Short mmCIF file of C-alpha atoms and ligand atoms in Angstrom, two decimals:
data_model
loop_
_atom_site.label_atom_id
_atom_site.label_comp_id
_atom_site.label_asym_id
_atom_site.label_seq_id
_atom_site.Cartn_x
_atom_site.Cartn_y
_atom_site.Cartn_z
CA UNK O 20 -23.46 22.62 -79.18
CA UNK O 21 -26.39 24.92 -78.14
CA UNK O 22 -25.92 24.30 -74.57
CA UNK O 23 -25.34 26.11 -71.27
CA UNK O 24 -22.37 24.94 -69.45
CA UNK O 25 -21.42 25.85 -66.08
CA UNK O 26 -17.76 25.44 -65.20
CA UNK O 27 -16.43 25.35 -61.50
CA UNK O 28 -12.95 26.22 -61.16
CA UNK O 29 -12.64 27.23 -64.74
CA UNK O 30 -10.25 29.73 -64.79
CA UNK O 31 -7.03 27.18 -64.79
CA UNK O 32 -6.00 23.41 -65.54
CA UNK O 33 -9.01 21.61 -66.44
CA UNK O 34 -11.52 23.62 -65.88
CA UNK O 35 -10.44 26.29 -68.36
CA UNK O 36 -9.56 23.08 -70.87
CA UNK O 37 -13.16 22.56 -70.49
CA UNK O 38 -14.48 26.24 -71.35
CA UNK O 39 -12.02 26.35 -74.05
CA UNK O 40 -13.22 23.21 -76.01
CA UNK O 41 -16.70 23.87 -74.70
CA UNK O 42 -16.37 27.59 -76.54
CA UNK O 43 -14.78 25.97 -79.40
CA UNK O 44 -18.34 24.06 -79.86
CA UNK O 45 -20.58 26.75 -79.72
CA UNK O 46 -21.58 26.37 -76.19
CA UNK O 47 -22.33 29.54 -73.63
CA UNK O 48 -20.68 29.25 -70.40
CA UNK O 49 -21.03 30.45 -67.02
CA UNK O 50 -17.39 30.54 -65.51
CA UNK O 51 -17.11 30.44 -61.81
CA UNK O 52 -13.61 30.51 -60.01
CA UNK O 53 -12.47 32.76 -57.27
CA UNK O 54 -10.64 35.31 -59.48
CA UNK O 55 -13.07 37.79 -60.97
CA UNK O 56 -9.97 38.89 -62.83
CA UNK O 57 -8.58 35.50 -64.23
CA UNK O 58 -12.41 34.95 -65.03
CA UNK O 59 -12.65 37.83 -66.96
CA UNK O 60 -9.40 37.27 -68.88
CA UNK O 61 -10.95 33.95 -69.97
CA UNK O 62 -14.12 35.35 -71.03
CA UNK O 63 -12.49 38.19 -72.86
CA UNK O 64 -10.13 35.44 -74.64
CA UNK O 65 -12.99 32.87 -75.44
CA UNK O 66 -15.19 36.03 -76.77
CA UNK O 67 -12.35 36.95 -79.07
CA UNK O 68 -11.57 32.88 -80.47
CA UNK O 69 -15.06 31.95 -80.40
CA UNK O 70 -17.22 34.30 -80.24
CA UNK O 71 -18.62 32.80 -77.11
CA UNK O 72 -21.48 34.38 -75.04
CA UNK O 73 -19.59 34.10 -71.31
CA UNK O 74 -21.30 34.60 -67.59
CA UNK O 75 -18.81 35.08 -64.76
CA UNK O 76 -19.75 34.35 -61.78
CA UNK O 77 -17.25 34.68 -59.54
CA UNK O 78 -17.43 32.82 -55.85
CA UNK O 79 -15.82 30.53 -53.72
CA UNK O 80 -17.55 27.63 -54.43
CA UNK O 81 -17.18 26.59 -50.18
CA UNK O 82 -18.97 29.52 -49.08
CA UNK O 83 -22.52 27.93 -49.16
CA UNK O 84 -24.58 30.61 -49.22
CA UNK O 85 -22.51 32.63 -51.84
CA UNK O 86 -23.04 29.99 -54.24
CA UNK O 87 -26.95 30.07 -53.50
CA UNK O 88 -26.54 33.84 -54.11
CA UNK O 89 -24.92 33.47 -57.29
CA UNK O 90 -26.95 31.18 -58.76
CA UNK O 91 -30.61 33.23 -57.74
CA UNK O 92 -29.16 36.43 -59.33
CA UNK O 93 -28.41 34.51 -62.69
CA UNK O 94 -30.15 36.52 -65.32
CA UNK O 95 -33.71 34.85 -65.94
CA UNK O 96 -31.74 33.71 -69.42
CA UNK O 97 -28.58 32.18 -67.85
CA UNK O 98 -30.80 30.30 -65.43
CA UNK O 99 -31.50 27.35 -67.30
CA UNK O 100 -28.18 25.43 -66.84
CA UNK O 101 -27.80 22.35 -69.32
CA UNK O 102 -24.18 20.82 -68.22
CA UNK O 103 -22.65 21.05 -64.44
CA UNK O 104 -18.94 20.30 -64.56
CA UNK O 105 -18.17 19.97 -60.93
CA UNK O 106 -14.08 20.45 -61.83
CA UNK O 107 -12.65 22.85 -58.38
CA UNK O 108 -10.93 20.60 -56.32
CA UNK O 109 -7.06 20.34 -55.38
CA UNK O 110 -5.07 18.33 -53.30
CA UNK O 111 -2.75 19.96 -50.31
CA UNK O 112 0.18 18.43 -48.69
CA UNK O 113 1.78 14.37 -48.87
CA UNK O 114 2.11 13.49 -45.36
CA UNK O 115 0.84 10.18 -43.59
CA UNK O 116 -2.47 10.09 -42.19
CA UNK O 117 -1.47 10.45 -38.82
CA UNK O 118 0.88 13.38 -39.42
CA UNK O 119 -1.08 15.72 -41.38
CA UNK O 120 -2.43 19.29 -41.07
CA UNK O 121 -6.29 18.89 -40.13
CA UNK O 122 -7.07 22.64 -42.26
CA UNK O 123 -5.55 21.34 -44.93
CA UNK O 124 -7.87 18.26 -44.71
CA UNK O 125 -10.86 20.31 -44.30
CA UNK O 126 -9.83 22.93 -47.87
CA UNK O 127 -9.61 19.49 -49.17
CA UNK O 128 -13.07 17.80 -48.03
CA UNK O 129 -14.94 21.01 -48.22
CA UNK O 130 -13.98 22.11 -51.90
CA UNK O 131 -13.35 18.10 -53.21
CA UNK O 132 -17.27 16.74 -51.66
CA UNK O 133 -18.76 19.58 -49.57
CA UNK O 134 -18.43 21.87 -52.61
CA UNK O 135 -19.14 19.13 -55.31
CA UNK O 136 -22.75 18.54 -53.61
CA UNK O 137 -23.93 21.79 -52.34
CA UNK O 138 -23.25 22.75 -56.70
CA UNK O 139 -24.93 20.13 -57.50
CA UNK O 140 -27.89 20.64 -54.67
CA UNK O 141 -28.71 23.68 -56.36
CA UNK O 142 -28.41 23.02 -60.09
CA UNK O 143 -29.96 19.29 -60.15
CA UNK O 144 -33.51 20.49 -59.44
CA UNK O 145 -33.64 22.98 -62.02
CA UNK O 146 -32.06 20.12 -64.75
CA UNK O 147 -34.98 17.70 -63.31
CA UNK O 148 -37.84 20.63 -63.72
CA UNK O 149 -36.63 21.23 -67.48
CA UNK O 150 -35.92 17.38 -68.17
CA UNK O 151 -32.41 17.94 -69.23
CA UNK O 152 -29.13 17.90 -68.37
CA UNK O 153 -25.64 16.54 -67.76
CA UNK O 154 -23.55 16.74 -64.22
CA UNK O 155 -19.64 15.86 -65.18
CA UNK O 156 -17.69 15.74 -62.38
CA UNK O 157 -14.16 15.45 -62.25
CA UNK O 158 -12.90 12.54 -59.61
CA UNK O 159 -9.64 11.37 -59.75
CA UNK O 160 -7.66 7.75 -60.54
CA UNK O 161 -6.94 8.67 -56.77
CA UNK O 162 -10.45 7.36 -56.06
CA UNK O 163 -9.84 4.13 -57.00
CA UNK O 164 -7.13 3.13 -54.91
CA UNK O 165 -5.39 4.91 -52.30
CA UNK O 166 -1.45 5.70 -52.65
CA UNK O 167 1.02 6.97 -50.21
CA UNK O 168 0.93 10.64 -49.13
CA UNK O 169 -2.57 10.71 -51.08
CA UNK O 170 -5.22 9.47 -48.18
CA UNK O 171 -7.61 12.41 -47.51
CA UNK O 172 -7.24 13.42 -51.11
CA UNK O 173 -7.69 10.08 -52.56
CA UNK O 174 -10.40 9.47 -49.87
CA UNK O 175 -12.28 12.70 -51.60
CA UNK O 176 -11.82 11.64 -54.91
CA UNK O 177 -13.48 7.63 -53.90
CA UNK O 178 -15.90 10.17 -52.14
CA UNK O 179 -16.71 11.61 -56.00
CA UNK O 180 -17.32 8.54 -57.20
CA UNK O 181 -19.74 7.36 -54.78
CA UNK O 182 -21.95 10.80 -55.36
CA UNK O 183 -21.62 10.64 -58.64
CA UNK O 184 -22.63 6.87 -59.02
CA UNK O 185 -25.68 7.91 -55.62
CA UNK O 186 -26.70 10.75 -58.27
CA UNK O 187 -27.02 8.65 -61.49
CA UNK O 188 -28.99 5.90 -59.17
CA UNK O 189 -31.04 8.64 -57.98
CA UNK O 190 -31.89 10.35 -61.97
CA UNK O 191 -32.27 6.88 -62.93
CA UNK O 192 -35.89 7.65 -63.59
CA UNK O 193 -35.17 10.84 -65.48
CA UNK O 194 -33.48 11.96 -69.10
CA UNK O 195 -30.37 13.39 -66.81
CA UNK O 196 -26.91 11.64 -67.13
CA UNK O 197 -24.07 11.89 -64.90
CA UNK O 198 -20.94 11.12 -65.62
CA UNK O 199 -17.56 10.57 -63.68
CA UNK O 200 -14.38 11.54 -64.91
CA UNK O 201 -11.21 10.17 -63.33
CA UNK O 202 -7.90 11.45 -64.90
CA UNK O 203 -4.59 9.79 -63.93
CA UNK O 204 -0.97 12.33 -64.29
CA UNK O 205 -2.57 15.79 -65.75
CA UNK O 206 0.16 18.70 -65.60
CA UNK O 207 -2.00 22.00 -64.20
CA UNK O 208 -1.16 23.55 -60.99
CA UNK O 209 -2.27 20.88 -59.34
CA UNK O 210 0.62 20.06 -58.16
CA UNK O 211 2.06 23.25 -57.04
CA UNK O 212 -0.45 23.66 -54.40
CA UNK O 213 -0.18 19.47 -53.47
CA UNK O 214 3.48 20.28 -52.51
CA UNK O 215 2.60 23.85 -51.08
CA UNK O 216 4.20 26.04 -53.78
CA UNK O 217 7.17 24.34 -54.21
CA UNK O 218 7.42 24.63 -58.15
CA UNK O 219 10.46 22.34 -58.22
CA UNK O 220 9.20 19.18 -56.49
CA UNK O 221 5.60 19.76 -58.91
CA UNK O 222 8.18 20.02 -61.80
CA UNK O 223 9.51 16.49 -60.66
CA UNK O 224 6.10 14.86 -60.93
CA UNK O 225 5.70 15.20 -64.79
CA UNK O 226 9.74 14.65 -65.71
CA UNK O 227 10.27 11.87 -67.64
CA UNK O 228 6.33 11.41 -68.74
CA UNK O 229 4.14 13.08 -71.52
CA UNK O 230 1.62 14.08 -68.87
CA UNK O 231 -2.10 14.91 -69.95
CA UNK O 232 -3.32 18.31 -70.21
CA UNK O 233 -6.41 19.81 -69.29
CA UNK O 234 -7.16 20.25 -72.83
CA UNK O 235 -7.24 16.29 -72.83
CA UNK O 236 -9.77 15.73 -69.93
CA UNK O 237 -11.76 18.96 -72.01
CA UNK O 238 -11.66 16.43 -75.12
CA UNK O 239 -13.08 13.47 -72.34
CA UNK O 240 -15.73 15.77 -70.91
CA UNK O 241 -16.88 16.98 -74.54
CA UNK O 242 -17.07 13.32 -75.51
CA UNK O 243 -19.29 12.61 -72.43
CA UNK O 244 -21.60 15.63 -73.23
CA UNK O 245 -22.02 15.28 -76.72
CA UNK O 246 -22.84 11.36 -76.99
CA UNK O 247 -26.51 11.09 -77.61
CA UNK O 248 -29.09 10.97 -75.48
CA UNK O 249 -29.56 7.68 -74.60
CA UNK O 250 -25.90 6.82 -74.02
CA UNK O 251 -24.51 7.72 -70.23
CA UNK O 252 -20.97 7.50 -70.34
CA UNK O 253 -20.99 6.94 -66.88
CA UNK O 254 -17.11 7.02 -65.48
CA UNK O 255 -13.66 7.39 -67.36
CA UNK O 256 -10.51 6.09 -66.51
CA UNK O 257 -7.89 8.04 -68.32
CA UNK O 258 -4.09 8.43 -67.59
CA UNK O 259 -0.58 9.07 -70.14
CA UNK O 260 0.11 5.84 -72.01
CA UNK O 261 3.34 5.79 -69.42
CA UNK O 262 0.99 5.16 -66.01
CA UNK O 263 -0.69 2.32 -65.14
CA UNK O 264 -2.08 2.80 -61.88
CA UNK O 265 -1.92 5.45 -59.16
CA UNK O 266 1.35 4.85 -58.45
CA UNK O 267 3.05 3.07 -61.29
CA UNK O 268 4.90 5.16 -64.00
CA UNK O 269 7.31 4.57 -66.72
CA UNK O 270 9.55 7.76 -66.53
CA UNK O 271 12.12 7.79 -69.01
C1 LIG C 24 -4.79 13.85 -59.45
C2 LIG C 24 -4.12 12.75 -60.14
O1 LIG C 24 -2.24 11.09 -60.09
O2 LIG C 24 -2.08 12.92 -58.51
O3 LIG C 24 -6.14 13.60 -59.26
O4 LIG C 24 -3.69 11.18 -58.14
S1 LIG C 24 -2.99 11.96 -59.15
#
């Protein structure tokens, strides 16, 4: 694949899935996380396996007007951005609605939606100019239904699928696809920082289930961006044979 992909969040769980098998294609990536130093690991490792030509671009991908910074100072030849994947997001804390922490609501909106569009503000024009390119973001089964302890997180997640389906009714008039991805159980850190770094109660989550991996949502995304060009695979649904739904699992 001789395309440039820029990864949000890529340097754990799904987002480093995605620069892996991305790598593993041919692509060049631009890597943006908060760690300079995990970024640079995963650049150094995907250089090594792949030979791949990396960019990191280290932000937080809230901060606004870092992210416009970022993206002006790309090099005049990383500038021309072929595939968003819109993958930082996390989930914090299970309580009711009516009990929660309001900050943690706000990490959660600003990084989940606020994040999600202000990317995708400032890469979509460029994709329109060149009349190419591929947005992939990364919603959630949790935006399909709600589930208890879930509600501003799932609410963020139905939130991704309504930009994402806005954006493809928007490009509808131009070569660009967007597509939604909404995994079910994937075992990353995600749920570490749901249950505020308690390791044992994340643990809990994927006992008794072959969870999905990031690598498995990487496999979904490459699908997406290497169908041909007049096929928009425009939302998948994909969860570990043992789930059905947001809330019901088979644990054995
Ligand atoms: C995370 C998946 O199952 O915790 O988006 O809602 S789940």
């Amino acid at each position: 694949m001789n395309k440039t992909v820029l990864i949000t969040g890529a340097s754990s769980g799904i987002g480093a899935g995605c620069a892996n098998k991305f790598a593993s294609q041919g692509a060049r990536l631009i890597l943006n996380s908060r760690s300079t130093d995990k970024l640079t690991a995963l650049a150094q490792e995907l250089m090594e396996k792949y030979g791949t030509e990396c960019y990191v671009m280290p932000f937080d991908v809230c901060d606004r007007k870092a992210a416009a910074a970022a993206l002006e100072s790309l090099p005049e030849e990383w500038k021309t951005i072929d595939i968003l994947i819109n993958n930082a997001g996390l989930a914090i804390g299970v309580d009711k609605e009516h009990e929660g922490n309001i900050d943690e609501w706000e990490i959660m909106i600003d990084t989940n939606i606020k994040a999600l569009l202000s990317m995708t503000r400032l890469v979509v024009p460029g994709m329109i100019e060149r009349g190419c390119g591929h947005i992939i973001n990364i919603g959630s089964i949790a935006g399909d239904a709600a589930y208890p302890g879930g509600s501003v997180y799932c609410a963020t997640k139905a939130a991704v699928k309504a930009l994402s389906d806005g954006l493809r009714i928007d490009l509808v008039d131009t070569p660009l696809r967007v597509t939604n991805i909404k995994p079910g159980l994937v075992e990353t850190n995600f749920s570490v920082v749901r249950f505020r770094g308690d390791k044992d109660r994340a643990d809990n989550v994927y006992k008794g289930i072959k969870a999905l991996t990031g690598d498995d949502i990487a496999e979904v995304a490459y699908f997406a961006a290497s169908a041909p060009a007049h096929m928009q695979v425009a939302e998948i649904l994909v969860m570990p044979t043992y789930q059905a739904t947001g809330t019901i699992v088979s644990k054995k």
